[in-house]
PDB file of C-alpha atoms in Angstrom:
ATOM      1  CA  ARG K 103      19.440 -11.288  20.012  1.00 46.00           C
ATOM      2  CA  PHE K 104      16.613 -10.108  22.245  1.00 50.00           C
ATOM      3  CA  ARG K 105      15.497 -12.094  25.195  1.00 58.00           C
ATOM      4  CA  ARG K 106      11.771 -12.540  25.511  1.00 67.00           C
ATOM      5  CA  LEU K 107      10.214  -9.340  26.852  1.00 69.00           C
ATOM      6  CA  ASP K 108       7.616 -10.545  29.302  1.00 70.00           C
ATOM      7  CA  HIS K 109       5.594  -8.404  31.705  1.00 71.00           C
ATOM      8  CA  ARG K 110       8.332  -8.293  34.387  1.00 75.00           C
ATOM      9  CA  SER K 111      11.077  -7.347  31.893  1.00 74.00           C
ATOM     10  CA  CYS K 112       8.940  -4.584  30.425  1.00 74.00           C
ATOM     11  CA  GLU K 113       8.096  -3.161  33.857  1.00 73.00           C
ATOM     12  CA  ALA K 114      11.831  -2.913  34.609  1.00 79.00           C
ATOM     13  CA  LEU K 115      12.253  -0.672  31.550  1.00 87.00           C
ATOM     14  CA  GLU K 116       9.972   1.984  33.055  1.00 89.00           C
ATOM     15  CA  VAL K 117      12.891   3.716  34.799  1.00 87.00           C
ATOM     16  CA  VAL K 118      14.595   4.227  31.423  1.00 90.00           C
ATOM     17  CA  LEU K 119      11.439   5.305  29.601  1.00 92.00           C
ATOM     18  CA  LYS K 120      10.591   7.753  32.385  1.00 92.00           C
ATOM     19  CA  SER K 121      14.027   9.405  32.260  1.00 91.00           C
ATOM     20  CA  LEU K 122      14.894   9.529  28.554  1.00 92.00           C
ATOM     21  CA  HIS K 123      13.277  10.328  25.221  1.00 93.00           C
ATOM     22  CA  PHE K 124      14.405   8.475  22.127  1.00 96.00           C
ATOM     23  CA  ASP K 125      14.352   9.158  18.404  1.00 97.00           C
ATOM     24  CA  PHE K 126      13.956   5.422  17.788  1.00 97.00           C
ATOM     25  CA  ILE K 127      12.888   2.467  19.901  1.00 96.00           C
ATOM     26  CA  ASN K 128      13.555  -0.837  18.175  1.00 95.00           C
ATOM     27  CA  LEU K 129      11.466  -3.726  19.506  1.00 94.00           C
ATOM     28  CA  GLN K 130      11.766  -5.754  16.309  1.00 94.00           C
ATOM     29  CA  ALA K 131      11.675  -9.498  17.043  1.00 92.00           C
ATOM     30  CA  ALA K 132      11.597  -8.813  20.807  1.00 89.00           C
ATOM     31  CA  GLN K 133       9.214 -11.751  21.318  1.00 88.00           C
ATOM     32  CA  LEU K 134       6.706  -9.459  23.010  1.00 89.00           C
ATOM     33  CA  GLU K 135       4.060 -11.473  24.798  1.00 89.00           C
ATOM     34  CA  GLU K 136       0.597 -10.079  25.481  1.00 91.00           C
ATOM     35  CA  ASN K 137       1.013  -8.613  28.985  1.00 89.00           C
ATOM     36  CA  GLY K 138       4.555  -7.407  28.348  1.00 88.00           C
ATOM     37  CA  ALA K 139       3.554  -5.713  25.096  1.00 92.00           C
ATOM     38  CA  SER K 140       0.599  -4.049  26.748  1.00 93.00           C
ATOM     39  CA  SER K 141       2.669  -2.713  29.667  1.00 91.00           C
ATOM     40  CA  LEU K 142       5.554  -1.521  27.519  1.00 93.00           C
ATOM     41  CA  LEU K 143       3.381   0.204  24.914  1.00 96.00           C
ATOM     42  CA  ASP K 144       1.357   1.900  27.661  1.00 96.00           C
ATOM     43  CA  MET K 145       4.598   3.218  29.177  1.00 95.00           C
ATOM     44  CA  ILE K 146       5.887   4.426  25.803  1.00 97.00           C
ATOM     45  CA  LEU K 147       2.657   6.398  25.426  1.00 98.00           C
ATOM     46  CA  TYR K 148       2.556   7.703  28.996  1.00 97.00           C
ATOM     47  CA  TYR K 149       6.126   9.028  28.860  1.00 97.00           C
ATOM     48  CA  GLU K 150       5.940   9.963  25.140  1.00 97.00           C
ATOM     49  CA  SER K 151       9.220   8.086  24.799  1.00 96.00           C
ATOM     50  CA  THR K 152       9.843   8.054  21.041  1.00 97.00           C
ATOM     51  CA  THR K 153       9.121   9.485  17.607  1.00 98.00           C
ATOM     52  CA  HIS K 154       9.870   6.210  15.742  1.00 98.00           C
ATOM     53  CA  LEU K 155       8.779   2.794  16.999  1.00 98.00           C
ATOM     54  CA  ASP K 156       9.532  -0.560  15.358  1.00 98.00           C
ATOM     55  CA  VAL K 157       7.443  -3.490  16.605  1.00 97.00           C
ATOM     56  CA  SER K 158       7.995  -5.663  13.534  1.00 97.00           C
ATOM     57  CA  ASP K 159       8.274  -9.452  13.846  1.00 96.00           C
ATOM     58  CA  ASN K 160       6.158  -9.615  17.023  1.00 95.00           C
ATOM     59  CA  SER K 161       3.201 -11.835  16.232  1.00 93.00           C
ATOM     60  CA  SER K 162       2.339 -12.871  19.809  1.00 92.00           C
ATOM     61  CA  MET K 163       1.192  -9.512  21.204  1.00 93.00           C
ATOM     62  CA  GLY K 164      -2.357 -10.755  21.790  1.00 94.00           C
ATOM     63  CA  THR K 165      -5.504  -8.667  22.139  1.00 96.00           C
ATOM     64  CA  SER K 166      -4.189  -6.572  25.044  1.00 96.00           C
ATOM     65  CA  GLY K 167      -0.985  -5.770  23.165  1.00 96.00           C
ATOM     66  CA  TRP K 168      -2.909  -4.724  20.067  1.00 97.00           C
ATOM     67  CA  ARG K 169      -5.274  -2.633  22.171  1.00 98.00           C
ATOM     68  CA  ALA K 170      -2.289  -0.861  23.774  1.00 98.00           C
ATOM     69  CA  LEU K 171      -0.648  -0.296  20.371  1.00 98.00           C
ATOM     70  CA  ALA K 172      -3.871   1.149  18.980  1.00 98.00           C
ATOM     71  CA  HIS K 173      -4.172   3.465  21.987  1.00 98.00           C
ATOM     72  CA  LEU K 174      -0.549   4.572  21.496  1.00 98.00           C
ATOM     73  CA  ILE K 175      -1.164   5.296  17.801  1.00 98.00           C
ATOM     74  CA  LYS K 176      -4.314   7.314  18.589  1.00 97.00           C
ATOM     75  CA  GLN K 177      -3.028   9.284  21.549  1.00 98.00           C
ATOM     76  CA  SER K 178       0.689   9.923  21.094  1.00 98.00           C
ATOM     77  CA  VAL K 179       1.693  13.455  20.138  1.00 97.00           C
ATOM     78  CA  ARG K 180       5.349  12.475  19.499  1.00 97.00           C
ATOM     79  CA  LEU K 181       5.074   9.216  17.544  1.00 98.00           C
ATOM     80  CA  SER K 182       5.454  10.023  13.845  1.00 98.00           C
ATOM     81  CA  ARG K 183       6.688   6.726  12.394  1.00 98.00           C
ATOM     82  CA  LEU K 184       5.591   3.150  13.066  1.00 98.00           C
ATOM     83  CA  ASP K 185       7.118   0.004  11.571  1.00 98.00           C
ATOM     84  CA  LEU K 186       4.828  -3.006  11.864  1.00 98.00           C
ATOM     85  CA  CYS K 187       6.302  -5.439   9.338  1.00 98.00           C
ATOM     86  CA  ASN K 188       6.208  -9.226   9.181  1.00 98.00           C
ATOM     87  CA  VAL K 189       3.139  -9.334  11.422  1.00 97.00           C
ATOM     88  CA  PRO K 190      -0.120 -10.734   9.977  1.00 96.00           C
ATOM     89  CA  LEU K 191      -2.680  -7.913  10.040  1.00 95.00           C
ATOM     90  CA  VAL K 192      -5.857  -9.939   9.877  1.00 92.00           C
ATOM     91  CA  ASP K 193      -8.983  -9.941  12.033  1.00 94.00           C
ATOM     92  CA  TYR K 194      -8.542  -8.007  15.297  1.00 96.00           C
ATOM     93  CA  PRO K 195      -5.073  -6.526  14.571  1.00 97.00           C
ATOM     94  CA  VAL K 196      -6.158  -4.818  11.326  1.00 97.00           C
ATOM     95  CA  GLN K 197      -9.397  -3.606  12.926  1.00 97.00           C
ATOM     96  CA  ALA K 198      -7.510  -2.132  15.899  1.00 97.00           C
ATOM     97  CA  LEU K 199      -4.946  -0.506  13.600  1.00 98.00           C
ATOM     98  CA  ALA K 200      -7.616   0.920  11.292  1.00 97.00           C
ATOM     99  CA  LYS K 201      -9.585   2.401  14.175  1.00 97.00           C
ATOM    100  CA  ALA K 202      -6.427   3.976  15.596  1.00 98.00           C
ATOM    101  CA  LEU K 203      -5.508   5.513  12.240  1.00 98.00           C
ATOM    102  CA  LEU K 204      -8.734   7.529  12.201  1.00 96.00           C
ATOM    103  CA  THR K 205      -7.174  10.082  14.566  1.00 94.00           C
ATOM    104  CA  SER K 206      -3.489   9.215  14.336  1.00 96.00           C
ATOM    105  CA  ARG K 207      -0.687  11.749  13.902  1.00 97.00           C
ATOM    106  CA  LEU K 208       1.584   9.181  12.204  1.00 98.00           C
ATOM    107  CA  ALA K 209       3.376  10.549   9.144  1.00 98.00           C
ATOM    108  CA  VAL K 210       5.114   7.306   8.105  1.00 98.00           C
ATOM    109  CA  LEU K 211       3.696   3.784   8.329  1.00 98.00           C
ATOM    110  CA  HIS K 212       5.565   0.626   7.268  1.00 98.00           C
ATOM    111  CA  LEU K 213       3.324  -2.433   6.882  1.00 98.00           C
ATOM    112  CA  ASP K 214       5.589  -4.636   4.776  1.00 98.00           C
ATOM    113  CA  ASN K 215       4.773  -8.350   4.544  1.00 98.00           C
ATOM    114  CA  ALA K 216       1.633  -7.970   6.686  1.00 97.00           C
ATOM    115  CA  GLN K 217      -0.805 -10.114   4.646  1.00 95.00           C
ATOM    116  CA  LEU K 218      -2.889  -7.081   3.690  1.00 95.00           C
ATOM    117  CA  SER K 219      -4.442  -8.369   0.482  1.00 94.00           C
ATOM    118  CA  GLY K 220      -8.249  -8.510   0.257  1.00 94.00           C
ATOM    119  CA  VAL K 221     -10.413  -7.707   3.304  1.00 95.00           C
ATOM    120  CA  PRO K 222      -7.534  -6.432   5.501  1.00 97.00           C
ATOM    121  CA  LEU K 223      -6.531  -3.922   2.788  1.00 97.00           C
ATOM    122  CA  TYR K 224     -10.186  -2.911   2.337  1.00 96.00           C
ATOM    123  CA  THR K 225     -10.435  -2.281   6.101  1.00 97.00           C
ATOM    124  CA  LEU K 226      -7.259  -0.192   6.143  1.00 97.00           C
ATOM    125  CA  VAL K 227      -8.106   1.823   3.026  1.00 97.00           C
ATOM    126  CA  GLY K 228     -11.547   2.639   4.427  1.00 96.00           C
ATOM    127  CA  VAL K 229     -10.023   4.756   7.187  1.00 97.00           C
ATOM    128  CA  LEU K 230      -6.948   6.023   5.360  1.00 98.00           C
ATOM    129  CA  LYS K 231      -9.130   7.769   2.786  1.00 97.00           C
ATOM    130  CA  THR K 232      -9.862  10.439   5.402  1.00 96.00           C
ATOM    131  CA  ASN K 233      -6.526  10.410   7.261  1.00 97.00           C
ATOM    132  CA  ARG K 234      -4.756  13.766   6.780  1.00 96.00           C
ATOM    133  CA  ALA K 235      -1.558  13.099   8.735  1.00 97.00           C
ATOM    134  CA  LEU K 236      -0.039  10.146   6.871  1.00 98.00           C
ATOM    135  CA  ARG K 237       2.562  11.148   4.254  1.00 97.00           C
ATOM    136  CA  GLU K 238       4.179   7.752   3.524  1.00 97.00           C
ATOM    137  CA  LEU K 239       2.609   4.294   3.355  1.00 97.00           C
ATOM    138  CA  HIS K 240       4.871   1.300   2.702  1.00 98.00           C
ATOM    139  CA  LEU K 241       3.116  -1.918   1.637  1.00 97.00           C
ATOM    140  CA  THR K 242       5.992  -3.958   0.207  1.00 96.00           C
ATOM    141  CA  SER K 243       5.525  -7.746  -0.150  1.00 96.00           C
ATOM    142  CA  ASN K 244       1.839  -7.983   0.769  1.00 95.00           C
ATOM    143  CA  VAL K 245       0.791 -10.212  -2.154  1.00 92.00           C
ATOM    144  CA  LEU K 246      -1.414  -7.367  -3.391  1.00 94.00           C
ATOM    145  CA  ASN K 247      -3.176  -8.463  -6.571  1.00 88.00           C
ATOM    146  CA  SER K 248      -3.616  -6.597  -9.813  1.00 76.00           C
ATOM    147  CA  TYR K 249      -7.373  -6.136  -9.676  1.00 87.00           C
ATOM    148  CA  GLN K 250      -9.260  -5.845  -6.364  1.00 91.00           C
ATOM    149  CA  ASP K 251      -6.344  -4.533  -4.351  1.00 94.00           C
ATOM    150  CA  ALA K 252      -5.433  -2.072  -7.122  1.00 92.00           C
ATOM    151  CA  LEU K 253      -9.018  -0.775  -7.098  1.00 93.00           C
ATOM    152  CA  GLN K 254      -8.830  -0.249  -3.331  1.00 95.00           C
ATOM    153  CA  LEU K 255      -5.510   1.573  -3.622  1.00 95.00           C
ATOM    154  CA  GLY K 256      -6.933   3.707  -6.436  1.00 93.00           C
ATOM    155  CA  GLU K 257      -9.789   4.698  -4.105  1.00 94.00           C
ATOM    156  CA  LEU K 258      -7.295   5.546  -1.380  1.00 96.00           C
ATOM    157  CA  LEU K 259      -5.341   7.814  -3.697  1.00 94.00           C
ATOM    158  CA  ARG K 260      -8.488   9.420  -5.073  1.00 94.00           C
ATOM    159  CA  TYR K 261      -9.665  10.551  -1.626  1.00 96.00           C
ATOM    160  CA  ASN K 262      -6.460  10.965   0.383  1.00 95.00           C
ATOM    161  CA  THR K 263      -4.709  14.077  -0.912  1.00 93.00           C
ATOM    162  CA  THR K 264      -1.938  14.216   1.707  1.00 95.00           C
ATOM    163  CA  LEU K 265      -0.257  10.869   0.981  1.00 96.00           C
ATOM    164  CA  GLN K 266       3.019  11.615  -0.830  1.00 95.00           C
ATOM    165  CA  THR K 267       4.658   8.182  -1.064  1.00 95.00           C
ATOM    166  CA  LEU K 268       3.021   4.814  -1.628  1.00 95.00           C
ATOM    167  CA  GLU K 269       5.549   1.961  -1.680  1.00 95.00           C
ATOM    168  CA  LEU K 270       4.157  -1.130  -3.418  1.00 94.00           C
ATOM    169  CA  SER K 271       7.237  -3.052  -4.523  1.00 92.00           C
ATOM    170  CA  SER K 272       7.309  -6.856  -4.513  1.00 92.00           C
ATOM    171  CA  ASN K 273       3.555  -7.172  -5.091  1.00 91.00           C
ATOM    172  CA  THR K 274       1.712  -8.343  -8.218  1.00 85.00           C
ATOM    173  CA  LEU K 275       0.495  -4.882  -9.269  1.00 78.00           C
ATOM    174  CA  ALA K 276       2.906  -4.510 -12.183  1.00 58.00           C
ATOM    175  CA  ASP K 277       0.354  -4.608 -15.056  1.00 55.00           C
ATOM    176  CA  ALA K 278      -0.033  -0.898 -15.820  1.00 47.00           C
ATOM    177  CA  GLY K 279      -3.008  -1.510 -18.153  1.00 45.00           C
ATOM    178  CA  LYS K 280      -5.079  -3.067 -15.377  1.00 49.00           C
ATOM    179  CA  ASN K 281      -3.942  -0.430 -12.918  1.00 53.00           C
ATOM    180  CA  ARG K 282      -4.548   2.722 -14.942  1.00 55.00           C
ATOM    181  CA  SER K 283      -7.034   3.929 -12.316  1.00 52.00           C
ATOM    182  CA  LEU K 284      -4.375   3.499  -9.646  1.00 58.00           C
ATOM    183  CA  CYS K 285      -1.850   5.593 -11.565  1.00 56.00           C
ATOM    184  CA  ASP K 286      -4.377   8.183 -12.788  1.00 55.00           C
ATOM    185  CA  SER K 287      -5.564   8.830  -9.227  1.00 51.00           C
ATOM    186  CA  TYR K 288      -2.240   9.945  -7.886  1.00 50.00           C
ATOM    187  CA  SER K 289       0.324  12.650  -8.470  1.00 53.00           C
ATOM    188  CA  GLY K 290       2.775  11.620  -5.705  1.00 56.00           C
ATOM    189  CA  HIS K 291       5.427   8.904  -5.739  1.00 56.00           C
ATOM    190  CA  ILE K 292       4.358   5.306  -6.310  1.00 63.00           C
ATOM    191  CA  CYS K 293       7.012   2.620  -6.331  1.00 60.00           C
ATOM    192  CA  LEU K 294       5.971  -0.595  -8.103  1.00 51.00           C
ATOM    193  CA  SER K 295       9.444  -2.055  -8.563  1.00 42.00           C
ATOM    194  CA  ARG K 296      10.410  -5.606  -7.740  1.00 35.00           C
ATOM    195  CA  LYS K 297      13.259  -6.441  -5.373  1.00 38.00           C
TER     196      LYS K 297
END
């Protein structure tokens, strides 16, 4: 189990991040607080420390932490996969993420159980329509509904031609009749299965 990564703990990790590059940095459930998250994410960007970052289950990152994560997503040349699951992406977090995805080099994005139904999904889809780097988008367990959210996802697939995998399992999008536009818009892999 992680101990809480506060500002002081994160600063101590700089020696490691400066010296080594990692394929995967797992900060899942690290109890990142605002200043610690901001410092650590800034260091990960500065030293280009990883290609895969998991910051799932960290809901106390605060505005500074989200700002640092957005900056990392926008600026990193090495980061290709981000896992941001079990974190509510509403209000500022989804706006920061969406803005960062405009110029991101991420190829894989996991946003499972992130409360993306409705306005947050609309915000995300608005920028992903023009994103040409993302190849996989995982939206499992987001309580996506069969009408409005399906329309938004259909729009995403209509305009984004580089997305190859869209994972939608454990949502309420299973009615193929209502979601014909979603399926007709896309020639890649869509997973609508239930767990």
